[in-house]
Amino acid sequence: MKRLIDGINPLLTGKYSYSLFGSFLLISPILLSQFSSIPLAPKLTFPQPSDILDNGCVPPLENDIVWVFSWSEIPNATAYHLYVMGTNALNPVINNSNLTSTDYISKSRAYIADQNRMGWKWKVRAMVNGEWGNWSQEQVFDVEPLNTDCLENFTPPK
C-alpha cells in the first residue's frame, strides 16, 4: 500500500480516463503515472439530417450513386471508422475502419428501392494511440426517389 508523503497521496500506475484529450505524464513524489484518454468523438458535418443523398437508376445506367460523408478532424487520429446503415437493412452498406481522411466518397452502380429511401443512419469514430474512441452522435439522412437524376431523364438546355 502506498503511503502519504508530506500530505500528498501518490497516484497508482495505470490508465486513467479524463475529459481532456492527450497523453500526459504527471509527476508524483514517489512515481510517475502515465495517463491516457479516450479519443473525442468526431462531429458529423455532411450529410446533415435534412439532406437528401443521391439514388440510382433502373435499369442501371452510366449513373453511379455518389454519397459524400465528412466529419471533424480529431487530433492525432490515425484512422477513422465510418458506419452507414439503412433502416431496414441487415448489414451496413459502409463499414470501413481504415479511413485516414475526414471525408469519404462512396460510388456504386446500384439503387435504393423507394421503400428503403428514408431514415438512413451514419456515425464515425476515431482511433488515437491505438484505441478506438466513442462513436459520434448518429445522424439520419434520406435518399432521393429512384430515377431522379438519370441520364435518360436529362434534357439539355436550348
PDB file of N, CA and C in Angstrom, residues 48-50 119-122 138-142:
ATOM      1  N   GLN A  48     -26.198  16.331 -43.285  1.00  0.00           N
ATOM      2  CA  GLN A  48     -26.962  16.758 -42.119  1.00  0.00           C
ATOM      3  C   GLN A  48     -28.333  16.064 -42.168  1.00  0.00           C
ATOM      4  N   PRO A  49     -29.072  16.073 -41.054  1.00  0.00           N
ATOM      5  CA  PRO A  49     -30.358  15.365 -41.023  1.00  0.00           C
ATOM      6  C   PRO A  49     -31.362  15.790 -42.097  1.00  0.00           C
ATOM      7  N   SER A  50     -31.289  17.005 -42.580  1.00  0.00           N
ATOM      8  CA  SER A  50     -32.254  17.446 -43.597  1.00  0.00           C
ATOM      9  C   SER A  50     -31.778  17.153 -45.021  1.00  0.00           C
ATOM     10  N   GLY A 119     -34.604   7.399 -43.590  1.00  0.00           N
ATOM     11  CA  GLY A 119     -34.078   7.009 -42.290  1.00  0.00           C
ATOM     12  C   GLY A 119     -32.728   6.314 -42.282  1.00  0.00           C
ATOM     13  N   TRP A 120     -31.870   6.618 -43.255  1.00  0.00           N
ATOM     14  CA  TRP A 120     -30.511   6.067 -43.235  1.00  0.00           C
ATOM     15  C   TRP A 120     -29.739   6.687 -42.076  1.00  0.00           C
ATOM     16  N   LYS A 121     -28.870   5.901 -41.430  1.00  0.00           N
ATOM     17  CA  LYS A 121     -28.112   6.380 -40.266  1.00  0.00           C
ATOM     18  C   LYS A 121     -26.620   6.237 -40.528  1.00  0.00           C
ATOM     19  N   TRP A 122     -25.864   7.202 -39.982  1.00  0.00           N
ATOM     20  CA  TRP A 122     -24.412   7.107 -40.100  1.00  0.00           C
ATOM     21  C   TRP A 122     -23.735   7.643 -38.856  1.00  0.00           C
ATOM     22  N   GLU A 138     -25.159   9.661 -33.769  1.00  0.00           N
ATOM     23  CA  GLU A 138     -25.682   9.147 -35.026  1.00  0.00           C
ATOM     24  C   GLU A 138     -26.535  10.215 -35.700  1.00  0.00           C
ATOM     25  N   GLN A 139     -26.412  10.342 -37.014  1.00  0.00           N
ATOM     26  CA  GLN A 139     -27.256  11.270 -37.775  1.00  0.00           C
ATOM     27  C   GLN A 139     -28.033  10.494 -38.825  1.00  0.00           C
ATOM     28  N   VAL A 140     -29.144  11.070 -39.225  1.00  0.00           N
ATOM     29  CA  VAL A 140     -30.047  10.432 -40.179  1.00  0.00           C
ATOM     30  C   VAL A 140     -30.084  11.253 -41.457  1.00  0.00           C
ATOM     31  N   PHE A 141     -30.162  10.572 -42.591  1.00  0.00           N
ATOM     32  CA  PHE A 141     -30.363  11.235 -43.882  1.00  0.00           C
ATOM     33  C   PHE A 141     -31.324  10.389 -44.702  1.00  0.00           C
ATOM     34  N   ASP A 142     -31.850  10.989 -45.760  1.00  0.00           N
ATOM     35  CA  ASP A 142     -32.739  10.283 -46.674  1.00  0.00           C
ATOM     36  C   ASP A 142     -32.094  10.224 -48.051  1.00  0.00           C
TER      37      ASP A 142
END
